[in-house]
Structures are given as C-alpha cells and as structure tokens.
mmCIF file of C-alpha atoms in Angstrom:
data_model
loop_
_atom_site.group_PDB
_atom_site.id
_atom_site.type_symbol
_atom_site.label_atom_id
_atom_site.label_comp_id
_atom_site.label_asym_id
_atom_site.label_seq_id
_atom_site.Cartn_x
_atom_site.Cartn_y
_atom_site.Cartn_z
ATOM 1 C CA ASP F 1 102.919 123.974 83.812
ATOM 2 C CA THR F 2 100.242 125.334 81.520
ATOM 3 C CA GLY F 3 97.509 124.419 83.969
ATOM 4 C CA VAL F 4 94.182 122.724 83.447
ATOM 5 C CA SER F 5 92.090 124.372 80.756
ATOM 6 C CA GLN F 6 88.361 124.066 80.245
ATOM 7 C CA ASP F 7 86.239 125.078 77.320
ATOM 8 C CA PRO F 8 83.887 126.869 77.087
ATOM 9 C CA ARG F 9 83.998 129.183 80.093
ATOM 10 C CA HIS F 10 80.302 129.841 79.891
ATOM 11 C CA LYS F 11 77.443 128.006 78.212
ATOM 12 C CA ILE F 12 73.824 129.062 78.074
ATOM 13 C CA THR F 13 71.424 126.511 76.678
ATOM 14 C CA LYS F 14 67.737 125.844 76.543
ATOM 15 C CA ARG F 15 66.167 123.036 78.464
ATOM 16 C CA GLY F 16 66.231 119.813 76.506
ATOM 17 C CA GLN F 17 69.356 120.609 74.514
ATOM 18 C CA ASN F 18 72.581 118.615 74.708
ATOM 19 C CA VAL F 19 75.839 120.235 75.784
ATOM 20 C CA THR F 20 79.441 119.071 75.758
ATOM 21 C CA PHE F 21 82.339 120.445 77.750
ATOM 22 C CA ARG F 22 86.023 119.840 77.217
ATOM 23 C CA CYS F 23 88.874 119.592 79.695
ATOM 24 C CA ASP F 24 92.580 119.548 78.894
ATOM 25 C CA PRO F 25 94.550 118.425 81.954
ATOM 26 C CA ILE F 26 98.163 119.165 82.754
ATOM 27 C CA SER F 27 99.972 117.128 80.129
ATOM 28 C CA GLU F 28 101.763 114.589 82.307
ATOM 29 C CA HIS F 29 98.824 114.019 84.661
ATOM 30 C CA ASN F 30 97.244 110.575 84.475
ATOM 31 C CA ARG F 31 94.179 111.185 86.653
ATOM 32 C CA LEU F 32 91.333 113.429 85.602
ATOM 33 C CA TYR F 33 88.308 114.353 87.689
ATOM 34 C CA TRP F 34 84.999 116.054 86.997
ATOM 35 C CA TYR F 35 83.191 117.929 89.744
ATOM 36 C CA ARG F 36 80.060 120.051 89.861
ATOM 37 C CA GLN F 37 79.681 123.090 92.067
ATOM 38 C CA THR F 38 76.548 125.051 92.843
ATOM 39 C CA LEU F 39 76.227 128.271 94.786
ATOM 40 C CA GLY F 40 77.047 127.854 98.444
ATOM 41 C CA GLN F 41 78.280 124.314 98.029
ATOM 42 C CA GLY F 42 81.648 122.686 97.711
ATOM 43 C CA PRO F 43 82.714 120.744 94.634
ATOM 44 C CA GLU F 44 80.621 117.587 94.267
ATOM 45 C CA PHE F 45 82.330 114.541 92.792
ATOM 46 C CA LEU F 46 80.971 113.312 89.446
ATOM 47 C CA THR F 47 83.520 110.923 87.975
ATOM 48 C CA TYR F 48 87.209 110.268 87.495
ATOM 49 C CA PHE F 49 89.576 108.623 85.042
ATOM 50 C CA GLN F 50 92.946 107.007 85.330
ATOM 51 C CA ASN F 51 94.421 107.393 81.861
ATOM 52 C CA GLU F 52 91.529 106.423 79.552
ATOM 53 C CA ALA F 53 89.702 104.210 82.050
ATOM 54 C CA GLN F 54 86.695 105.643 83.874
ATOM 55 C CA LEU F 55 87.163 104.182 87.329
ATOM 56 C CA GLU F 56 84.274 105.636 89.268
ATOM 57 C CA LYS F 57 81.051 107.435 88.614
ATOM 58 C CA SER F 58 78.949 109.099 91.284
ATOM 59 C CA ARG F 59 75.598 107.529 92.033
ATOM 60 C CA LEU F 60 74.220 111.052 91.871
ATOM 61 C CA LEU F 61 75.059 111.194 88.183
ATOM 62 C CA SER F 62 72.049 110.445 86.062
ATOM 63 C CA ASP F 63 72.178 108.521 82.789
ATOM 64 C CA ARG F 64 71.973 111.834 80.960
ATOM 65 C CA PHE F 65 75.583 112.494 81.920
ATOM 66 C CA SER F 66 78.465 110.795 80.164
ATOM 67 C CA ALA F 67 82.183 111.417 80.247
ATOM 68 C CA GLU F 68 85.005 110.154 78.086
ATOM 69 C CA ARG F 69 88.754 110.353 77.975
ATOM 70 C CA PRO F 70 89.445 108.444 74.766
ATOM 71 C CA LYS F 71 93.216 108.770 74.520
ATOM 72 C CA GLY F 72 94.022 109.365 78.140
ATOM 73 C CA SER F 73 94.597 113.047 77.523
ATOM 74 C CA PHE F 74 91.667 115.467 77.184
ATOM 75 C CA SER F 75 88.211 114.595 78.455
ATOM 76 C CA THR F 76 84.669 115.536 77.501
ATOM 77 C CA LEU F 77 81.581 115.709 79.655
ATOM 78 C CA GLU F 78 78.253 115.541 77.848
ATOM 79 C CA ILE F 79 74.870 116.311 79.322
ATOM 80 C CA GLN F 80 71.906 115.186 77.278
ATOM 81 C CA ARG F 81 68.420 116.674 77.510
ATOM 82 C CA THR F 82 69.541 119.366 79.918
ATOM 83 C CA GLU F 83 67.302 120.393 82.804
ATOM 84 C CA GLN F 84 67.288 123.593 84.817
ATOM 85 C CA GLY F 85 68.710 121.681 87.762
ATOM 86 C CA ASP F 86 71.850 121.029 85.721
ATOM 87 C CA SER F 87 72.787 124.700 85.992
ATOM 88 C CA ALA F 88 76.078 124.770 87.853
ATOM 89 C CA MET F 89 79.809 125.256 87.504
ATOM 90 C CA TYR F 90 81.453 122.141 86.094
ATOM 91 C CA LEU F 91 85.025 121.760 87.283
ATOM 92 C CA CYS F 92 87.784 119.623 85.902
ATOM 93 C CA ALA F 93 90.873 118.688 87.882
ATOM 94 C CA SER F 94 93.913 116.540 87.234
ATOM 95 C CA SER F 95 96.668 114.907 89.240
ATOM 96 C CA LEU F 96 99.713 112.732 88.758
ATOM 97 C CA VAL F 97 99.860 109.521 90.716
ATOM 98 C CA SER F 98 102.135 106.521 90.500
ATOM 99 C CA GLY F 99 102.421 103.129 92.123
ATOM 100 C CA SER F 100 100.264 102.874 95.222
ATOM 101 C CA SER F 101 100.236 106.612 95.771
ATOM 102 C CA TYR F 102 96.780 108.091 95.964
ATOM 103 C CA ASN F 103 97.419 111.369 97.653
ATOM 104 C CA SER F 104 98.510 113.809 94.972
ATOM 105 C CA PRO F 105 96.769 117.166 95.182
ATOM 106 C CA LEU F 106 94.273 118.103 92.519
ATOM 107 C CA HIS F 107 94.950 120.924 90.070
ATOM 108 C CA PHE F 108 91.745 122.623 89.008
ATOM 109 C CA GLY F 109 90.694 124.435 85.891
ATOM 110 C CA ASN F 110 88.579 127.591 85.867
ATOM 111 C CA GLY F 111 85.422 125.638 85.202
ATOM 112 C CA THR F 112 82.557 125.841 82.731
ATOM 113 C CA ARG F 113 79.515 127.702 83.978
ATOM 114 C CA LEU F 114 76.342 126.166 82.581
ATOM 115 C CA THR F 115 73.033 127.999 82.622
ATOM 116 C CA VAL F 116 69.962 126.110 81.484
ATOM 117 C CA THR F 117 67.003 128.353 80.664
ATOM 118 C CA ALA O 1 80.433 107.134 103.490
ATOM 119 C CA GLN O 2 83.079 109.796 103.696
ATOM 120 C CA SER O 3 81.977 113.324 104.506
ATOM 121 C CA VAL O 4 83.549 116.656 105.346
ATOM 122 C CA SER O 5 81.952 119.321 107.539
ATOM 123 C CA GLN O 6 82.914 122.946 107.648
ATOM 124 C CA HIS O 7 81.116 124.661 110.474
ATOM 125 C CA ASN O 8 81.597 128.294 109.538
ATOM 126 C CA HIS O 9 79.874 129.277 106.330
ATOM 127 C CA HIS O 10 80.660 132.978 106.483
ATOM 128 C CA VAL O 11 83.381 134.694 108.480
ATOM 129 C CA ILE O 12 84.075 138.414 108.615
ATOM 130 C CA LEU O 13 87.286 139.657 110.192
ATOM 131 C CA SER O 14 89.241 142.861 110.381
ATOM 132 C CA GLU O 15 92.793 142.939 109.110
ATOM 133 C CA ALA O 16 95.344 141.601 111.619
ATOM 134 C CA ALA O 17 92.736 139.455 113.363
ATOM 135 C CA SER O 18 93.491 135.784 113.855
ATOM 136 C CA LEU O 19 91.672 133.171 111.824
ATOM 137 C CA GLU O 20 90.598 129.643 112.575
ATOM 138 C CA LEU O 21 88.315 127.700 110.240
ATOM 139 C CA GLY O 22 86.956 124.385 111.391
ATOM 140 C CA CYS O 23 86.971 121.170 109.372
ATOM 141 C CA ASN O 24 85.845 117.751 110.514
ATOM 142 C CA TYR O 25 85.717 114.600 108.459
ATOM 143 C CA SER O 26 84.155 111.216 108.899
ATOM 144 C CA TYR O 27 86.241 108.256 107.854
ATOM 145 C CA GLY O 28 87.862 105.656 110.020
ATOM 146 C CA GLY O 29 90.838 104.789 107.881
ATOM 147 C CA THR O 30 93.926 106.553 106.632
ATOM 148 C CA VAL O 31 93.180 109.942 105.158
ATOM 149 C CA ASN O 32 94.970 112.679 103.323
ATOM 150 C CA LEU O 33 93.700 116.161 104.049
ATOM 151 C CA PHE O 34 93.780 119.350 102.054
ATOM 152 C CA TRP O 35 92.742 122.952 102.222
ATOM 153 C CA TYR O 36 91.979 124.710 98.963
ATOM 154 C CA VAL O 37 91.356 128.406 98.446
ATOM 155 C CA GLN O 38 89.349 130.115 95.734
ATOM 156 C CA TYR O 39 90.017 133.821 95.303
ATOM 157 C CA PRO O 40 87.318 135.846 93.552
ATOM 158 C CA GLY O 41 87.272 135.010 89.863
ATOM 159 C CA GLN O 42 90.016 132.412 90.133
ATOM 160 C CA HIS O 43 90.209 128.639 90.160
ATOM 161 C CA LEU O 44 90.632 126.489 93.228
ATOM 162 C CA GLN O 45 94.227 126.422 94.427
ATOM 163 C CA LEU O 46 95.972 124.213 96.938
ATOM 164 C CA LEU O 47 96.724 125.995 100.204
ATOM 165 C CA LEU O 48 98.251 123.117 102.142
ATOM 166 C CA LYS O 49 98.101 119.353 102.535
ATOM 167 C CA TYR O 50 98.638 116.677 105.148
ATOM 168 C CA PHE O 51 99.740 113.171 104.205
ATOM 169 C CA SER O 52 101.633 111.886 107.256
ATOM 170 C CA GLY O 53 104.199 112.890 109.856
ATOM 171 C CA ASP O 54 104.076 116.169 111.743
ATOM 172 C CA PRO O 55 100.386 116.937 112.302
ATOM 173 C CA LEU O 56 101.056 120.665 112.081
ATOM 174 C CA VAL O 57 101.486 121.571 108.440
ATOM 175 C CA LYS O 58 102.392 124.901 106.966
ATOM 176 C CA GLY O 59 101.156 126.148 103.663
ATOM 177 C CA ILE O 60 101.432 129.190 101.489
ATOM 178 C CA LYS O 61 100.786 132.770 102.568
ATOM 179 C CA GLY O 62 101.283 132.086 106.275
ATOM 180 C CA PHE O 63 98.506 129.541 106.632
ATOM 181 C CA GLU O 64 98.846 126.423 108.748
ATOM 182 C CA ALA O 65 96.606 123.541 109.738
ATOM 183 C CA GLU O 66 96.654 120.976 112.498
ATOM 184 C CA PHE O 67 95.553 117.388 112.070
ATOM 185 C CA ILE O 68 94.037 115.994 115.255
ATOM 186 C CA LYS O 69 93.293 112.358 114.565
ATOM 187 C CA SER O 70 91.302 111.770 117.748
ATOM 188 C CA LYS O 71 88.954 114.607 116.846
ATOM 189 C CA PHE O 72 88.827 113.861 113.105
ATOM 190 C CA SER O 73 89.689 117.500 112.585
ATOM 191 C CA PHE O 74 91.940 119.534 110.312
ATOM 192 C CA ASN O 75 91.440 123.174 111.260
ATOM 193 C CA LEU O 76 92.988 125.981 109.247
ATOM 194 C CA ARG O 77 94.676 128.880 111.030
ATOM 195 C CA LYS O 78 96.413 132.134 110.297
ATOM 196 C CA PRO O 79 97.700 134.411 113.059
ATOM 197 C CA SER O 80 97.049 137.678 111.242
ATOM 198 C CA VAL O 81 94.809 137.936 108.180
ATOM 199 C CA GLN O 82 95.167 140.418 105.368
ATOM 200 C CA TRP O 83 92.599 141.974 103.083
ATOM 201 C CA SER O 84 93.991 139.813 100.277
ATOM 202 C CA ASP O 85 92.924 136.677 102.171
ATOM 203 C CA THR O 86 89.323 137.420 101.227
ATOM 204 C CA ALA O 87 88.300 134.214 99.479
ATOM 205 C CA GLU O 88 86.392 130.974 99.866
ATOM 206 C CA TYR O 89 88.155 128.138 101.661
ATOM 207 C CA PHE O 90 87.420 124.461 101.150
ATOM 208 C CA CYS O 91 88.543 121.513 103.215
ATOM 209 C CA ALA O 92 88.909 118.199 101.367
ATOM 210 C CA VAL O 93 89.669 114.602 102.267
ATOM 211 C CA ASN O 94 91.060 111.837 100.134
ATOM 212 C CA ALA O 95 90.646 108.389 101.590
ATOM 213 C CA ARG O 96 91.123 105.033 100.023
ATOM 214 C CA ALA O 97 87.820 103.267 100.458
ATOM 215 C CA ARG O 98 86.924 100.190 98.416
ATOM 216 C CA GLY O 99 89.582 101.082 95.855
ATOM 217 C CA THR O 100 88.343 104.593 95.270
ATOM 218 C CA TYR O 101 90.546 107.633 95.054
ATOM 219 C CA LYS O 102 88.011 110.386 95.004
ATOM 220 C CA TYR O 103 88.313 113.607 96.929
ATOM 221 C CA ILE O 104 85.407 114.807 99.061
ATOM 222 C CA PHE O 105 85.016 118.517 99.689
ATOM 223 C CA GLY O 106 83.285 120.466 102.420
ATOM 224 C CA THR O 107 80.725 123.154 101.657
ATOM 225 C CA GLY O 108 83.280 125.915 102.038
ATOM 226 C CA THR O 109 83.765 128.965 104.241
ATOM 227 C CA ARG O 110 83.508 132.393 102.725
ATOM 228 C CA LEU O 111 85.978 134.731 104.415
ATOM 229 C CA LYS O 112 85.762 138.476 104.127
ATOM 230 C CA VAL O 113 88.567 140.572 105.556
ATOM 231 C CA LEU O 114 87.804 144.218 106.159
ATOM 232 C CA ALA O 115 90.587 146.680 105.468
#
C-alpha cells in the first residue's frame, strides 16, 4: 500500500491564474474523492469518481473548478481564474468498493495547500 | 440534507484523563459512521468505523465509539488519553441518499493533551 499521493504539496499563485493539482490513488481503488478543507473546518465534499466517471459534483463548486479522471487511475483538479477565497487545503481520497457496497473507508493523501495572493 | 455536528471544537485534557467527543448526524436512513484522526503534519487516518452489528466499536490506540441510533449519535471515547493523542478528530457519515456515496464530515475537534 503506497498510499494516496498528491502533487504539489504547496502551491502559491496570483489571483486570476489557473492551477492544476494531481492525485494518484491507491492503485486498486476504484473510487476517488476530492475535498477542500479550510482552517477550523472539516473536509468539504467537492466531487467524486467511480473509475473514470464523475458521479457527483457539489453544488458549492463553481464552474471555475473542473476535475477529471481520464483513465480511471490518477485524477486532476483544475481551478481557473483563482480567487483569494480558493485558498485552502485540497484533499484527495480513494476507496475500493464492489457490488452494492458503499461503506469502504476513505484513504486520504497529504493534500495540496493552495495560497492565492 | 445530511449533516454532522461535533459539539466540542477544542478540548484540553491532562494525561490519563478520560475523553469523550460528541458527534451527532442528521439522516433518517441507514448510515455508516467513521472517526478520523489527523495528527500534526500528517494526513487524515481512519480511527474506527461502524457499519452494522454491535453498536460499540473499537478502533486503534484504545479508542472506541458507541452508535446510539435513537440519539443519532456516534461519540468517541478513550478511558485514559496520552500526550500522543494530541490531534484533530473528525466524525464522518456515509449515507446512501439518492444514489450518492459521498462522505460528510463534521467540523472537527482539536484535542490537546498536556503531559
């Protein structure tokens, strides 16, 4: 189990720039989640994939945010025209589910800390 | 909509004190419940989980939690905390609602254990 890896660990960008983050889940995991966490808050759901299909996207997610998982393995999260309010820790998590099971625990990466100046 | 409430935002205890962190959720259907821990500088890790069966579940490092369905609660307990338990603790619920499988997290409780 090599764990969930995220790249980069830290990203500082200027307002208006685009940023892209990458997540590599545990290799056999078919579900991949993106969360956002700000200081003093718990992880806030953004979106999740089952294999390459994006099954749900939070209503809180603006059109500036897009996520992909093209081959059902790694995923990218892109934020266009960043705003200061986008500053947060972006967390990726993965899980393995099968059949009608929907209760597998999430395995988290270390996150990407985004600072928008 | 599903939600998770953690009532204690900050808790300070001395070593050997007993710990109980509250967690309540709102969802009327079948739920799966989790406690995650985040040690300083580390990623979120699973502490324990409840899917079904015995409502008292035991996790790692001496932690346990009790699911009380009538109270929509899943409180975390440890009889005697250690300095190394200093961390942030998150309660989470996973409930199948309209075909969704997302996990909802509480706001977390920051625990500080004094040596």
